[in-house]
Amino acid sequence: PLQLLQSKAVPKRLQTSQKKPREPQVPMSLIKEIFRHFVKMPVTRDAFKIVEKCSHRYFKQLSDDLEAYSHHAGRKTVEMADLEVLMRRQGLVTDKMPLNVLIERYLPLEYRKLLIPIAVSGNKVIPCK
Amino acid sequence: SSSRRMKSTAPRSTLRKIIKNHKPQLRLAANVDLLAWRFYFTFKKACPVVIHLNFLLFLHRLAEEARTNAFEKKSKIIKPEHTVSAAKVL
């Protein structure tokens, strides 16, 4: 019933000659798609706006945390170790749920290959492309 | 939409830019391109992808919480208030 309210035809925006420097953001379409995939229920438009806001806040928080972790380790570069510590603190990575399992479960093959070199028959290891 | 697979490619450069925007002085370990044989070495190079993973998991949790809230309120659709209270839990 909700879909009837939403107009399908979105007017194309005119190409503006002077682009305002916008804050970089994950495209709303992607956020919507991911959220919809997980929630498996209809979602109102306003609820999506909240999801977008939460995502924004999430990245702010993430940046703060990653800065704190890498700073604590005396680095200026965020490394995998920092992310693993963060995900442990978030309770996402545990002894029973190692990062590798999460990677295998959530990421497509091309990224898995990037993160986990795949051992094939024999002792050959296929590196990322 | 559950029939088709979720597109899960990461907007990697966007993720980088977002972090850069919040923390201009912070660097993310460089990604890809190079052949990396050793596990740790590979890992080190893959920050934006894992940030994407973290973001996916964040949205997953948010979705689950919102769903639970909607069920509790006997609602068949996710409304703003369900996501708001979900966000508070996280």
CSV table of C-alpha atoms in Angstrom, one decimal:
chain,number,residue,atom,x,y,z
A,1,PRO,CA,0.0,0.0,0.0
A,2,LEU,CA,2.8,2.3,0.8
A,3,GLN,CA,4.4,2.0,-2.6
A,4,LEU,CA,1.3,3.6,-4.2
A,5,LEU,CA,2.2,6.8,-2.4
A,6,GLN,CA,5.7,6.9,-3.8
A,7,SER,CA,5.9,8.4,-7.2
A,8,LYS,CA,8.1,6.3,-9.5
A,9,ALA,CA,9.2,9.0,-11.8
A,10,VAL,CA,11.9,11.0,-10.2
A,11,PRO,CA,12.5,14.2,-12.1
A,12,LYS,CA,16.0,14.3,-13.4
A,13,ARG,CA,18.2,16.9,-11.8
A,14,LEU,CA,19.6,19.5,-14.1
A,15,GLN,CA,23.4,19.4,-14.3
A,16,THR,CA,24.5,22.3,-12.3
A,17,SER,CA,27.7,24.0,-13.5
A,18,GLN,CA,29.0,24.7,-10.1
A,19,LYS,CA,29.0,21.7,-7.8
A,20,LYS,CA,28.9,22.4,-4.2
A,21,PRO,CA,31.5,20.5,-2.3
A,22,ARG,CA,29.4,17.9,-0.6
A,23,GLU,CA,30.2,15.8,2.4
A,24,PRO,CA,31.1,12.3,1.1
A,25,GLN,CA,28.5,9.8,1.9
A,26,VAL,CA,27.6,6.2,1.2
A,27,PRO,CA,24.9,6.4,-1.5
A,28,MET,CA,21.4,6.3,0.0
A,29,SER,CA,20.5,3.7,-2.6
A,30,LEU,CA,23.1,1.3,-1.2
A,31,ILE,CA,22.2,1.9,2.4
A,32,LYS,CA,18.5,1.2,1.5
A,33,GLU,CA,19.4,-1.9,-0.4
A,34,ILE,CA,21.5,-3.3,2.4
A,35,PHE,CA,19.0,-2.4,5.1
A,36,ARG,CA,16.1,-3.8,3.2
A,37,HIS,CA,18.0,-7.0,2.6
A,38,PHE,CA,18.5,-7.5,6.4
A,39,VAL,CA,15.2,-6.3,7.7
A,40,LYS,CA,13.0,-8.4,5.4
A,41,MET,CA,10.0,-6.2,6.0
A,42,PRO,CA,8.5,-3.1,4.4
A,43,VAL,CA,10.1,0.1,5.6
A,44,THR,CA,8.5,3.6,5.4
A,45,ARG,CA,10.3,6.4,3.7
A,46,ASP,CA,10.8,8.3,7.0
A,47,ALA,CA,12.3,5.2,8.6
A,48,PHE,CA,14.9,5.1,5.8
A,49,LYS,CA,15.8,8.7,6.6
A,50,ILE,CA,16.5,7.7,10.2
A,51,VAL,CA,18.7,4.8,8.9
A,52,GLU,CA,20.6,7.3,6.8
A,53,LYS,CA,21.1,9.6,9.8
A,54,CYS,CA,22.3,6.6,11.9
A,55,SER,CA,24.7,5.7,9.2
A,56,HIS,CA,26.1,9.2,9.2
A,57,ARG,CA,26.6,9.0,13.0
A,58,TYR,CA,28.0,5.6,12.7
A,59,PHE,CA,30.8,6.9,10.4
A,60,LYS,CA,31.5,9.8,12.7
A,61,GLN,CA,31.9,7.4,15.6
A,62,LEU,CA,33.9,4.9,13.6
A,63,SER,CA,36.4,7.7,12.6
A,64,ASP,CA,36.8,8.7,16.2
A,65,ASP,CA,37.4,5.2,17.3
A,66,LEU,CA,39.9,4.3,14.6
A,67,GLU,CA,41.8,7.5,15.3
A,68,ALA,CA,41.9,6.6,19.0
A,69,TYR,CA,43.1,3.1,18.3
A,70,SER,CA,45.8,4.0,15.8
A,71,HIS,CA,46.9,6.9,17.9
A,72,HIS,CA,47.2,4.7,20.9
A,73,ALA,CA,49.4,2.3,18.9
A,74,GLY,CA,51.6,5.3,18.0
A,75,ARG,CA,50.6,5.2,14.3
A,76,LYS,CA,49.0,7.6,12.0
A,77,THR,CA,47.7,4.9,9.7
A,78,VAL,CA,44.7,2.8,10.4
A,79,GLU,CA,45.6,-0.9,10.1
A,80,MET,CA,43.7,-4.1,10.1
A,81,ALA,CA,44.7,-4.7,13.7
A,82,ASP,CA,42.8,-1.5,14.7
A,83,LEU,CA,39.7,-2.7,13.0
A,84,GLU,CA,39.9,-6.1,14.6
A,85,VAL,CA,40.2,-4.5,18.0
A,86,LEU,CA,37.3,-2.3,17.2
A,87,MET,CA,35.1,-5.2,16.1
A,88,ARG,CA,36.0,-7.1,19.2
A,89,ARG,CA,34.9,-4.2,21.3
A,90,GLN,CA,31.7,-4.0,19.3
A,91,GLY,CA,31.2,-7.7,20.1
A,92,LEU,CA,31.2,-8.6,16.5
A,93,VAL,CA,34.4,-10.5,16.6
A,94,THR,CA,34.6,-13.1,19.4
A,95,ASP,CA,36.6,-16.3,20.0
A,96,LYS,CA,33.7,-18.2,18.5
A,97,MET,CA,33.2,-15.8,15.7
A,98,PRO,CA,36.6,-14.9,14.2
A,99,LEU,CA,36.9,-12.1,11.7
A,100,ASN,CA,37.5,-14.6,8.9
A,101,VAL,CA,34.1,-16.2,9.4
A,102,LEU,CA,32.4,-12.8,9.2
A,103,ILE,CA,34.3,-12.0,6.1
A,104,GLU,CA,33.3,-15.3,4.5
A,105,ARG,CA,29.7,-14.8,5.5
A,106,TYR,CA,29.2,-11.2,4.5
A,107,LEU,CA,31.6,-10.3,1.7
A,108,PRO,CA,31.5,-11.3,-1.9
A,109,LEU,CA,34.1,-13.5,-3.3
A,110,GLU,CA,36.3,-10.8,-4.8
A,111,TYR,CA,36.8,-9.2,-1.4
A,112,ARG,CA,37.2,-12.5,0.3
A,113,LYS,CA,40.0,-13.2,-2.1
A,114,LEU,CA,41.5,-9.9,-1.2
A,115,LEU,CA,41.4,-10.6,2.5
A,116,ILE,CA,42.0,-14.3,2.8
A,117,PRO,CA,44.4,-15.9,0.3
A,118,ILE,CA,42.7,-19.1,-0.8
A,119,ALA,CA,44.5,-22.3,-0.3
A,120,VAL,CA,43.9,-24.7,-3.3
A,121,SER,CA,45.0,-28.2,-3.9
A,122,GLY,CA,48.6,-28.8,-2.9
A,123,ASN,CA,50.3,-26.0,-1.1
A,124,LYS,CA,49.6,-23.4,-3.7
A,125,VAL,CA,48.2,-20.2,-2.4
A,126,ILE,CA,46.3,-17.9,-4.8
A,127,PRO,CA,47.1,-14.3,-4.0
A,128,CYS,CA,44.7,-11.5,-4.6
A,129,LYS,CA,44.7,-10.2,-8.1
B,1,SER,CA,13.8,-8.2,-3.0
B,2,SER,CA,15.0,-11.1,-1.0
B,3,SER,CA,15.0,-13.2,-4.2
B,4,ARG,CA,17.8,-11.3,-5.7
B,5,ARG,CA,21.2,-11.2,-4.1
B,6,MET,CA,22.1,-8.1,-2.3
B,7,LYS,CA,24.7,-6.0,-4.0
B,8,SER,CA,27.5,-6.0,-1.6
B,9,THR,CA,30.3,-4.2,-3.5
B,10,ALA,CA,31.8,-1.6,-1.2
B,11,PRO,CA,32.0,2.0,-2.3
B,12,ARG,CA,35.6,1.9,-1.2
B,13,SER,CA,36.7,5.4,-2.3
B,14,THR,CA,33.6,6.8,-0.6
B,15,LEU,CA,34.4,5.0,2.6
B,16,ARG,CA,37.9,6.5,2.4
B,17,LYS,CA,36.5,10.0,1.8
B,18,ILE,CA,34.1,9.7,4.7
B,19,ILE,CA,36.9,8.9,7.1
B,20,LYS,CA,39.1,11.5,5.6
B,21,ASN,CA,36.3,14.1,6.0
B,22,HIS,CA,36.0,13.4,9.7
B,23,LYS,CA,39.7,12.9,10.3
B,24,PRO,CA,41.8,14.6,7.7
B,25,GLN,CA,45.1,13.7,9.3
B,26,LEU,CA,44.3,10.0,9.6
B,27,ARG,CA,45.5,7.6,6.9
B,28,LEU,CA,44.1,4.3,6.0
B,29,ALA,CA,46.5,1.6,5.0
B,30,ALA,CA,46.7,1.4,1.3
B,31,ASN,CA,44.6,-1.1,-0.5
B,32,VAL,CA,45.0,-3.7,-3.2
B,33,ASP,CA,47.0,-3.5,-6.3
B,34,LEU,CA,50.0,-5.2,-4.9
B,35,LEU,CA,50.3,-8.9,-4.8
B,36,ALA,CA,50.3,-9.9,-1.2
B,37,TRP,CA,51.3,-13.4,-0.3
B,38,ARG,CA,51.4,-13.3,3.4
B,39,PHE,CA,48.2,-13.3,5.4
B,40,TYR,CA,49.1,-10.4,7.6
B,41,PHE,CA,50.3,-8.4,4.7
B,42,THR,CA,47.2,-8.9,2.8
B,43,PHE,CA,45.1,-8.0,5.8
B,44,LYS,CA,46.9,-4.8,6.4
B,45,LYS,CA,46.1,-3.6,2.9
B,46,ALA,CA,42.4,-4.2,3.1
B,47,CYS,CA,41.0,-1.6,5.5
B,48,PRO,CA,38.2,0.0,3.4
B,49,VAL,CA,36.8,-3.5,2.7
B,50,VAL,CA,36.7,-4.3,6.3
B,51,ILE,CA,35.2,-0.9,7.1
B,52,HIS,CA,32.5,-1.9,4.6
B,53,LEU,CA,32.1,-5.2,6.5
B,54,ASN,CA,31.7,-3.3,9.7
B,55,PHE,CA,29.2,-1.0,8.1
B,56,LEU,CA,27.2,-4.0,6.8
B,57,LEU,CA,27.2,-5.5,10.3
B,58,PHE,CA,26.1,-2.2,11.8
B,59,LEU,CA,23.1,-2.1,9.4
B,60,HIS,CA,22.4,-5.7,10.1
B,61,ARG,CA,22.1,-5.0,13.8
B,62,LEU,CA,20.1,-1.9,13.2
B,63,ALA,CA,17.7,-3.9,11.0
B,64,GLU,CA,17.3,-6.7,13.5
B,65,GLU,CA,16.6,-4.2,16.3
B,66,ALA,CA,14.1,-2.3,14.2
B,67,ARG,CA,12.4,-5.6,13.3
B,68,THR,CA,12.1,-6.6,16.9
B,69,ASN,CA,10.6,-3.3,17.8
B,70,ALA,CA,8.1,-3.5,15.0
B,71,PHE,CA,7.1,-7.0,16.1
B,72,GLU,CA,6.7,-5.8,19.7
B,73,LYS,CA,4.4,-3.0,18.5
B,74,LYS,CA,2.6,-5.5,16.3
B,75,SER,CA,3.4,-3.4,13.3
B,76,LYS,CA,3.8,-5.0,9.9
B,77,ILE,CA,6.0,-2.3,8.6
B,78,ILE,CA,9.1,-0.6,9.8
B,79,LYS,CA,8.3,3.0,10.9
B,80,PRO,CA,10.6,5.7,11.9
B,81,GLU,CA,10.1,5.2,15.7
B,82,HIS,CA,11.2,1.6,15.3
B,83,THR,CA,14.5,2.6,13.8
B,84,VAL,CA,14.9,5.4,16.3
B,85,SER,CA,14.6,3.1,19.3
B,86,ALA,CA,16.7,0.5,17.5
B,87,ALA,CA,19.5,3.1,17.1
B,88,LYS,CA,19.3,3.9,20.8
B,89,VAL,CA,20.0,0.3,21.7
B,90,LEU,CA,23.1,0.2,19.5
